[in-house]
PDB file of C-alpha atoms in Angstrom:
ATOM      1  CA  MET A1326     104.953 129.898 108.222  1.00  0.00           C
ATOM      2  CA  THR A1327     102.655 126.896 108.100  1.00  0.00           C
ATOM      3  CA  SER A1328      99.809 126.017 110.442  1.00  0.00           C
ATOM      4  CA  SER A1329     102.131 123.857 112.586  1.00  0.00           C
ATOM      5  CA  GLU A1330     101.952 124.597 116.291  1.00  0.00           C
ATOM      6  CA  LEU A1331     105.225 126.029 117.605  1.00  0.00           C
ATOM      7  CA  TRP A1332     107.007 124.096 120.367  1.00  0.00           C
ATOM      8  CA  SER A1333     107.718 126.297 123.380  1.00  0.00           C
ATOM      9  CA  ARG A1334     110.932 126.592 125.383  1.00  0.00           C
ATOM     10  CA  GLU A1335     109.353 124.667 128.268  1.00  0.00           C
ATOM     11  CA  THR A1336     108.300 121.807 126.009  1.00  0.00           C
ATOM     12  CA  ALA A1337     111.705 121.704 124.308  1.00  0.00           C
ATOM     13  CA  GLU A1338     113.524 121.489 127.639  1.00  0.00           C
ATOM     14  CA  ARG A1339     111.368 118.515 128.705  1.00  0.00           C
ATOM     15  CA  TYR A1340     111.386 116.706 125.366  1.00  0.00           C
ATOM     16  CA  ASP A1341     114.492 114.527 125.708  1.00  0.00           C
ATOM     17  CA  ALA A1342     113.546 113.306 129.179  1.00  0.00           C
ATOM     18  CA  GLY A1343     110.100 112.321 127.935  1.00  0.00           C
ATOM     19  CA  GLU A1344     111.565 110.449 124.954  1.00  0.00           C
ATOM     20  CA  ALA A1345     114.444 108.756 126.801  1.00  0.00           C
ATOM     21  CA  GLU A1346     113.335 105.243 125.830  1.00  0.00           C
ATOM     22  CA  ARG A1347     112.953 106.149 122.148  1.00  0.00           C
ATOM     23  CA  SER A1348     116.388 107.782 122.255  1.00  0.00           C
ATOM     24  CA  SER A1349     118.213 104.696 123.532  1.00  0.00           C
ATOM     25  CA  THR A1350     120.803 102.901 121.419  1.00  0.00           C
ATOM     26  CA  ALA A1351     118.722  99.716 121.438  1.00  0.00           C
ATOM     27  CA  PHE A1352     115.588 101.497 120.240  1.00  0.00           C
ATOM     28  CA  LEU A1353     117.290 103.619 117.571  1.00  0.00           C
ATOM     29  CA  GLY A1354     119.475 100.867 116.115  1.00  0.00           C
ATOM     30  CA  PRO A1355     117.008  99.667 113.441  1.00  0.00           C
ATOM     31  CA  THR A1356     116.072 103.261 112.553  1.00  0.00           C
ATOM     32  CA  LEU A1357     119.695 104.253 112.009  1.00  0.00           C
ATOM     33  CA  ASP A1358     120.409 101.080 110.033  1.00  0.00           C
ATOM     34  CA  PHE A1359     117.443 101.758 107.752  1.00  0.00           C
ATOM     35  CA  LEU A1360     118.266 105.432 107.149  1.00  0.00           C
ATOM     36  CA  SER A1361     122.021 105.038 106.738  1.00  0.00           C
ATOM     37  CA  GLU A1362     121.512 102.313 104.137  1.00  0.00           C
ATOM     38  CA  LEU A1363     119.250 104.600 102.104  1.00  0.00           C
ATOM     39  CA  ALA A1364     121.600 107.574 102.459  1.00  0.00           C
ATOM     40  CA  GLY A1365     124.502 105.522 101.142  1.00  0.00           C
ATOM     41  CA  ASP A1366     127.466 107.752 100.368  1.00  0.00           C
ATOM     42  CA  GLY A1367     125.273 110.845 100.091  1.00  0.00           C
ATOM     43  CA  ARG A1368     123.824 113.414 102.456  1.00  0.00           C
ATOM     44  CA  ALA A1369     120.618 113.198 104.510  1.00  0.00           C
ATOM     45  CA  LEU A1370     118.140 115.983 105.270  1.00  0.00           C
ATOM     46  CA  GLU A1371     115.842 115.633 108.274  1.00  0.00           C
ATOM     47  CA  PHE A1372     112.610 117.627 108.220  1.00  0.00           C
ATOM     48  CA  ALA A1373     111.572 118.746 111.728  1.00  0.00           C
ATOM     49  CA  ILE A1374     114.824 117.554 113.267  1.00  0.00           C
ATOM     50  CA  GLY A1375     113.773 118.683 116.754  1.00  0.00           C
ATOM     51  CA  THR A1376     116.374 118.067 119.439  1.00  0.00           C
ATOM     52  CA  GLY A1377     118.302 115.683 117.206  1.00  0.00           C
ATOM     53  CA  ARG A1378     117.014 112.393 118.615  1.00  0.00           C
ATOM     54  CA  VAL A1379     117.641 110.715 115.240  1.00  0.00           C
ATOM     55  CA  GLY A1380     119.792 113.232 113.379  1.00  0.00           C
ATOM     56  CA  VAL A1381     122.648 113.408 115.902  1.00  0.00           C
ATOM     57  CA  PRO A1382     123.305 109.630 116.155  1.00  0.00           C
ATOM     58  CA  LEU A1383     122.887 109.300 112.379  1.00  0.00           C
ATOM     59  CA  ARG A1384     125.600 111.946 111.948  1.00  0.00           C
ATOM     60  CA  GLU A1385     127.752 110.067 114.452  1.00  0.00           C
ATOM     61  CA  ARG A1386     127.474 107.037 112.154  1.00  0.00           C
ATOM     62  CA  GLY A1387     129.187 109.043 109.469  1.00  0.00           C
ATOM     63  CA  VAL A1388     126.164 110.194 107.433  1.00  0.00           C
ATOM     64  CA  PRO A1389     126.337 113.941 106.702  1.00  0.00           C
ATOM     65  CA  VAL A1390     123.059 115.323 108.106  1.00  0.00           C
ATOM     66  CA  VAL A1391     121.367 118.702 107.682  1.00  0.00           C
ATOM     67  CA  GLY A1392     118.197 119.653 109.544  1.00  0.00           C
ATOM     68  CA  ILE A1393     115.203 121.938 109.181  1.00  0.00           C
ATOM     69  CA  GLU A1394     113.359 122.856 112.386  1.00  0.00           C
ATOM     70  CA  LEU A1395     110.460 125.219 113.046  1.00  0.00           C
ATOM     71  CA  SER A1396     111.050 125.736 116.780  1.00  0.00           C
ATOM     72  CA  GLU A1397     114.135 127.711 117.735  1.00  0.00           C
ATOM     73  CA  HIS A1398     113.823 126.242 121.232  1.00  0.00           C
ATOM     74  CA  MET A1399     114.046 122.662 119.959  1.00  0.00           C
ATOM     75  CA  ALA A1400     117.009 123.631 117.766  1.00  0.00           C
ATOM     76  CA  ALA A1401     118.709 125.244 120.769  1.00  0.00           C
ATOM     77  CA  VAL A1402     118.554 121.949 122.677  1.00  0.00           C
ATOM     78  CA  LEU A1403     120.053 120.161 119.667  1.00  0.00           C
ATOM     79  CA  ARG A1404     122.848 122.702 119.461  1.00  0.00           C
ATOM     80  CA  ARG A1405     124.050 121.734 122.959  1.00  0.00           C
ATOM     81  CA  LYS A1406     124.769 118.257 121.579  1.00  0.00           C
ATOM     82  CA  ILE A1407     126.553 119.047 118.321  1.00  0.00           C
ATOM     83  CA  ASP A1408     127.986 122.132 116.636  1.00  0.00           C
ATOM     84  CA  GLU A1409     126.625 123.917 113.579  1.00  0.00           C
ATOM     85  CA  ASP A1410     129.517 122.951 111.302  1.00  0.00           C
ATOM     86  CA  THR A1411     129.001 119.254 112.052  1.00  0.00           C
ATOM     87  CA  LEU A1412     125.190 119.314 111.762  1.00  0.00           C
ATOM     88  CA  PRO A1413     123.766 122.497 110.215  1.00  0.00           C
ATOM     89  CA  VAL A1414     120.140 123.377 111.046  1.00  0.00           C
ATOM     90  CA  ALA A1415     117.966 125.893 109.197  1.00  0.00           C
ATOM     91  CA  LEU A1416     115.115 127.476 111.128  1.00  0.00           C
ATOM     92  CA  GLY A1417     111.846 127.276 109.220  1.00  0.00           C
ATOM     93  CA  ASP A1418     108.931 125.054 108.305  1.00  0.00           C
ATOM     94  CA  MET A1419     109.363 121.765 106.484  1.00  0.00           C
ATOM     95  CA  ALA A1420     106.919 122.653 103.695  1.00  0.00           C
ATOM     96  CA  THR A1421     108.737 125.702 102.291  1.00  0.00           C
ATOM     97  CA  THR A1422     112.209 126.098 103.833  1.00  0.00           C
ATOM     98  CA  THR A1423     115.111 125.110 101.603  1.00  0.00           C
ATOM     99  CA  VAL A1424     118.791 124.440 102.261  1.00  0.00           C
ATOM    100  CA  PRO A1425     121.685 124.333  99.769  1.00  0.00           C
ATOM    101  CA  GLY A1426     122.701 121.241  97.876  1.00  0.00           C
ATOM    102  CA  GLU A1427     121.191 117.877  96.988  1.00  0.00           C
ATOM    103  CA  PHE A1428     120.506 114.879  99.194  1.00  0.00           C
ATOM    104  CA  THR A1429     120.172 111.152  98.597  1.00  0.00           C
ATOM    105  CA  LEU A1430     117.755 110.958 101.537  1.00  0.00           C
ATOM    106  CA  VAL A1431     115.107 113.220 103.032  1.00  0.00           C
ATOM    107  CA  TYR A1432     113.306 111.796 106.050  1.00  0.00           C
ATOM    108  CA  LEU A1433     110.535 112.682 108.474  1.00  0.00           C
ATOM    109  CA  VAL A1434     110.014 110.510 111.558  1.00  0.00           C
ATOM    110  CA  TYR A1435     107.664 109.983 114.496  1.00  0.00           C
ATOM    111  CA  ASN A1436     104.358 111.138 112.937  1.00  0.00           C
ATOM    112  CA  THR A1437     105.718 114.640 112.352  1.00  0.00           C
ATOM    113  CA  ILE A1438     104.086 115.196 108.976  1.00  0.00           C
ATOM    114  CA  THR A1439     100.812 115.425 110.902  1.00  0.00           C
ATOM    115  CA  ASN A1440     102.083 118.686 112.441  1.00  0.00           C
ATOM    116  CA  LEU A1441     101.087 120.239 109.112  1.00  0.00           C
ATOM    117  CA  LEU A1442      97.382 120.807 109.676  1.00  0.00           C
ATOM    118  CA  THR A1443      96.128 121.048 106.086  1.00  0.00           C
ATOM    119  CA  GLN A1444      96.325 118.710 103.131  1.00  0.00           C
ATOM    120  CA  ASP A1445      97.806 121.473 100.968  1.00  0.00           C
ATOM    121  CA  GLU A1446     100.685 121.921 103.403  1.00  0.00           C
ATOM    122  CA  GLN A1447     101.343 118.199 103.545  1.00  0.00           C
ATOM    123  CA  VAL A1448     101.490 118.117  99.730  1.00  0.00           C
ATOM    124  CA  GLU A1449     103.959 121.015  99.837  1.00  0.00           C
ATOM    125  CA  CYS A1450     106.093 119.003 102.250  1.00  0.00           C
ATOM    126  CA  PHE A1451     106.380 116.264  99.624  1.00  0.00           C
ATOM    127  CA  ARG A1452     107.236 118.875  96.995  1.00  0.00           C
ATOM    128  CA  ASN A1453     109.877 120.332  99.279  1.00  0.00           C
ATOM    129  CA  ALA A1454     111.424 116.895  99.677  1.00  0.00           C
ATOM    130  CA  VAL A1455     111.598 116.567  95.896  1.00  0.00           C
ATOM    131  CA  ARG A1456     113.283 119.967  95.629  1.00  0.00           C
ATOM    132  CA  HIS A1457     116.123 118.656  97.796  1.00  0.00           C
ATOM    133  CA  LEU A1458     116.483 115.124  96.440  1.00  0.00           C
ATOM    134  CA  SER A1459     119.021 114.105  93.865  1.00  0.00           C
ATOM    135  CA  PRO A1460     117.717 111.856  91.044  1.00  0.00           C
ATOM    136  CA  GLY A1461     117.114 108.392  92.509  1.00  0.00           C
ATOM    137  CA  GLY A1462     116.968 109.799  96.055  1.00  0.00           C
ATOM    138  CA  ARG A1463     114.389 108.701  98.618  1.00  0.00           C
ATOM    139  CA  PHE A1464     111.849 110.400 100.872  1.00  0.00           C
ATOM    140  CA  VAL A1465     111.000 108.431 104.037  1.00  0.00           C
ATOM    141  CA  ILE A1466     108.085 108.996 106.418  1.00  0.00           C
ATOM    142  CA  GLU A1467     107.297 107.211 109.685  1.00  0.00           C
ATOM    143  CA  LEU A1468     103.606 107.556 110.506  1.00  0.00           C
ATOM    144  CA  GLY A1469     100.925 105.860 112.535  1.00  0.00           C
ATOM    145  CA  VAL A1470      97.854 104.413 110.857  1.00  0.00           C
ATOM    146  CA  PRO A1471      94.784 106.344 112.079  1.00  0.00           C
ATOM    147  CA  PRO A1472      93.157 104.101 114.726  1.00  0.00           C
ATOM    148  CA  LEU A1473      89.614 104.905 113.672  1.00  0.00           C
ATOM    149  CA  ARG A1474      88.444 101.300 113.766  1.00  0.00           C
ATOM    150  CA  PHE A1475      88.796 101.501 117.565  1.00  0.00           C
ATOM    151  CA  LEU A1476      86.064 104.154 117.686  1.00  0.00           C
ATOM    152  CA  PRO A1477      82.642 102.708 118.641  1.00  0.00           C
ATOM    153  CA  PRO A1478      79.628 104.545 117.209  1.00  0.00           C
ATOM    154  CA  GLY A1479      79.255 107.911 118.881  1.00  0.00           C
ATOM    155  CA  GLN A1480      82.722 107.899 120.495  1.00  0.00           C
ATOM    156  CA  ILE A1481      85.496 110.310 119.474  1.00  0.00           C
ATOM    157  CA  ALA A1482      88.355 109.313 121.833  1.00  0.00           C
ATOM    158  CA  VAL A1483      90.954 106.516 121.707  1.00  0.00           C
ATOM    159  CA  PRO A1484      93.482 105.946 124.536  1.00  0.00           C
ATOM    160  CA  PHE A1485      97.064 105.239 123.476  1.00  0.00           C
ATOM    161  CA  ASP A1486      98.882 105.130 126.824  1.00  0.00           C
ATOM    162  CA  VAL A1487      97.729 104.379 130.371  1.00  0.00           C
ATOM    163  CA  SER A1488     100.667 104.134 132.750  1.00  0.00           C
ATOM    164  CA  ASP A1489     101.681 105.297 136.212  1.00  0.00           C
ATOM    165  CA  ARG A1490     103.126 108.574 135.002  1.00  0.00           C
ATOM    166  CA  HIS A1491     101.242 109.241 131.783  1.00  0.00           C
ATOM    167  CA  LEU A1492      97.687 109.140 130.506  1.00  0.00           C
ATOM    168  CA  GLY A1493      97.290 109.758 126.802  1.00  0.00           C
ATOM    169  CA  PHE A1494      94.336 109.720 124.437  1.00  0.00           C
ATOM    170  CA  ASP A1495      93.432 111.113 121.027  1.00  0.00           C
ATOM    171  CA  THR A1496      90.165 112.800 120.088  1.00  0.00           C
ATOM    172  CA  PHE A1497      89.086 112.922 116.459  1.00  0.00           C
ATOM    173  CA  ASP A1498      87.311 115.404 114.223  1.00  0.00           C
ATOM    174  CA  LEU A1499      86.297 113.012 111.448  1.00  0.00           C
ATOM    175  CA  VAL A1500      85.118 115.785 109.125  1.00  0.00           C
ATOM    176  CA  GLU A1501      88.264 117.921 109.194  1.00  0.00           C
ATOM    177  CA  GLN A1502      90.600 114.896 109.600  1.00  0.00           C
ATOM    178  CA  ILE A1503      92.126 116.442 112.713  1.00  0.00           C
ATOM    179  CA  LEU A1504      93.118 114.630 115.878  1.00  0.00           C
ATOM    180  CA  VAL A1505      94.093 116.196 119.185  1.00  0.00           C
ATOM    181  CA  SER A1506      96.542 114.292 121.375  1.00  0.00           C
ATOM    182  CA  HIS A1507      95.870 114.842 125.078  1.00  0.00           C
ATOM    183  CA  HIS A1508      98.586 114.138 127.635  1.00  0.00           C
ATOM    184  CA  PHE A1509      98.380 114.043 131.415  1.00  0.00           C
ATOM    185  CA  SER A1510     101.915 113.564 132.745  1.00  0.00           C
ATOM    186  CA  ARG A1511     103.054 113.219 136.348  1.00  0.00           C
ATOM    187  CA  ASP A1512     106.537 114.683 136.777  1.00  0.00           C
ATOM    188  CA  GLY A1513     107.043 114.740 140.547  1.00  0.00           C
ATOM    189  CA  GLU A1514     106.114 112.622 143.528  1.00  0.00           C
ATOM    190  CA  ASP A1515     103.249 114.814 144.728  1.00  0.00           C
ATOM    191  CA  GLY A1516     100.703 113.101 142.471  1.00  0.00           C
ATOM    192  CA  ARG A1517      99.967 116.201 140.398  1.00  0.00           C
ATOM    193  CA  TYR A1518      99.530 115.882 136.652  1.00  0.00           C
ATOM    194  CA  ARG A1519     100.628 118.337 133.984  1.00  0.00           C
ATOM    195  CA  ARG A1520      98.223 118.648 131.065  1.00  0.00           C
ATOM    196  CA  ALA A1521      99.241 119.253 127.460  1.00  0.00           C
ATOM    197  CA  ASN A1522      97.715 118.729 124.038  1.00  0.00           C
ATOM    198  CA  SER A1523      98.652 119.086 120.386  1.00  0.00           C
ATOM    199  CA  ARG A1524      96.742 119.126 117.108  1.00  0.00           C
ATOM    200  CA  HIS A1525      97.557 116.950 114.109  1.00  0.00           C
ATOM    201  CA  ARG A1526      96.140 116.202 110.664  1.00  0.00           C
ATOM    202  CA  TYR A1527      96.071 112.438 110.222  1.00  0.00           C
ATOM    203  CA  ALA A1528      96.470 110.856 106.802  1.00  0.00           C
ATOM    204  CA  TRP A1529      96.102 107.355 105.412  1.00  0.00           C
ATOM    205  CA  PRO A1530      98.900 105.550 103.540  1.00  0.00           C
ATOM    206  CA  ALA A1531      96.962 105.762 100.273  1.00  0.00           C
ATOM    207  CA  GLU A1532      96.545 109.513 100.710  1.00  0.00           C
ATOM    208  CA  LEU A1533     100.289 109.898 101.213  1.00  0.00           C
ATOM    209  CA  ASP A1534     100.907 107.887  98.045  1.00  0.00           C
ATOM    210  CA  LEU A1535      98.740 110.338  96.122  1.00  0.00           C
ATOM    211  CA  MET A1536     100.631 113.278  97.632  1.00  0.00           C
ATOM    212  CA  ALA A1537     103.860 111.615  96.552  1.00  0.00           C
ATOM    213  CA  ARG A1538     102.541 111.126  93.019  1.00  0.00           C
ATOM    214  CA  ILE A1539     101.511 114.779  92.822  1.00  0.00           C
ATOM    215  CA  ALA A1540     105.051 115.741  93.843  1.00  0.00           C
ATOM    216  CA  GLY A1541     106.643 113.392  91.299  1.00  0.00           C
ATOM    217  CA  LEU A1542     107.666 110.514  93.574  1.00  0.00           C
ATOM    218  CA  GLU A1543     107.074 106.774  93.214  1.00  0.00           C
ATOM    219  CA  LEU A1544     106.337 104.396  96.084  1.00  0.00           C
ATOM    220  CA  GLU A1545     109.287 102.040  96.475  1.00  0.00           C
ATOM    221  CA  ARG A1546     108.277 100.104  99.589  1.00  0.00           C
ATOM    222  CA  ARG A1547     106.197 100.207 102.740  1.00  0.00           C
ATOM    223  CA  VAL A1548     107.002  98.235 105.889  1.00  0.00           C
ATOM    224  CA  ALA A1549     105.497  98.046 109.364  1.00  0.00           C
ATOM    225  CA  ASP A1550     108.599  99.168 111.257  1.00  0.00           C
ATOM    226  CA  TRP A1551     112.260 100.065 110.904  1.00  0.00           C
ATOM    227  CA  ASP A1552     113.211  96.392 111.133  1.00  0.00           C
ATOM    228  CA  GLY A1553     111.566  95.794 107.749  1.00  0.00           C
ATOM    229  CA  SER A1554     108.676  93.662 109.025  1.00  0.00           C
ATOM    230  CA  PRO A1555     105.772  93.362 106.556  1.00  0.00           C
ATOM    231  CA  PHE A1556     103.050  95.990 106.571  1.00  0.00           C
ATOM    232  CA  THR A1557      99.609  94.401 107.072  1.00  0.00           C
ATOM    233  CA  GLN A1558      96.056  95.499 107.773  1.00  0.00           C
ATOM    234  CA  ASP A1559      96.806  95.144 111.490  1.00  0.00           C
ATOM    235  CA  SER A1560      99.971  97.274 111.502  1.00  0.00           C
ATOM    236  CA  PRO A1561      99.599 100.312 113.802  1.00  0.00           C
ATOM    237  CA  LYS A1562     102.154 102.329 111.816  1.00  0.00           C
ATOM    238  CA  HIS A1563     104.224 102.261 108.648  1.00  0.00           C
ATOM    239  CA  ILE A1564     107.575 103.316 107.271  1.00  0.00           C
ATOM    240  CA  SER A1565     107.071 104.410 103.670  1.00  0.00           C
ATOM    241  CA  VAL A1566     109.801 105.038 101.100  1.00  0.00           C
ATOM    242  CA  TRP A1567     109.198 107.015  97.913  1.00  0.00           C
ATOM    243  CA  ARG A1568     111.816 107.410  95.201  1.00  0.00           C
ATOM    244  CA  LYS A1569     112.532 110.343  92.924  1.00  0.00           C
ATOM    245  CA  PRO A1570     112.945 108.981  89.384  1.00  0.00           C
ATOM    246  CA  ALA A1571     116.512 109.026  88.117  1.00  0.00           C
TER     247      ALA A1571
END
């Protein structure tokens, strides 16, 4: 077990509704194009597959997908969508859990590597990817760039969403490299807000490249989004691809 916080049954049951926009065909199209091209004729392994937001439609495109998921509640929601024979899921953490066989692609989306709250665990996640990759296979991570330049002196909070039904902001511990995402969500019409938060260890692209090198991977490319747009100093996130030498 790693230091990742475990998603509860209540959170798992609400997850798909909260991510409806990111689960749409229009939104996921570039993601699925990107991943299926890298998988080629091989198999794909998704770390922290959750409720299958990406893994299920990728499997429906014909890519054999296997998942690893820490929360049994998230995996239970996924299982309502697709059976175990079609998309197997192993319960366990993404830093140490292994599944049989080799894969041409291992991927980790939507900032999920930050669920591992120590640098050592994040390095082990890279090593676990290497354990599963065939020679020449790729490890892909989608991750936001830490928005620390938005912090004025003396301030530790950065808002990331202010809408009618959701208020979200991150607070930062700059010494421990930990951020806490705070969410105030309004579900009903009575005006009441539900509060939730989660802890994450943020990491810079260069730090991830060093983790990859430690694990035996080489950076192949880095883009700003799934559509392949160039990564620049103003990009709020990146899609990074590391390759296992053949």
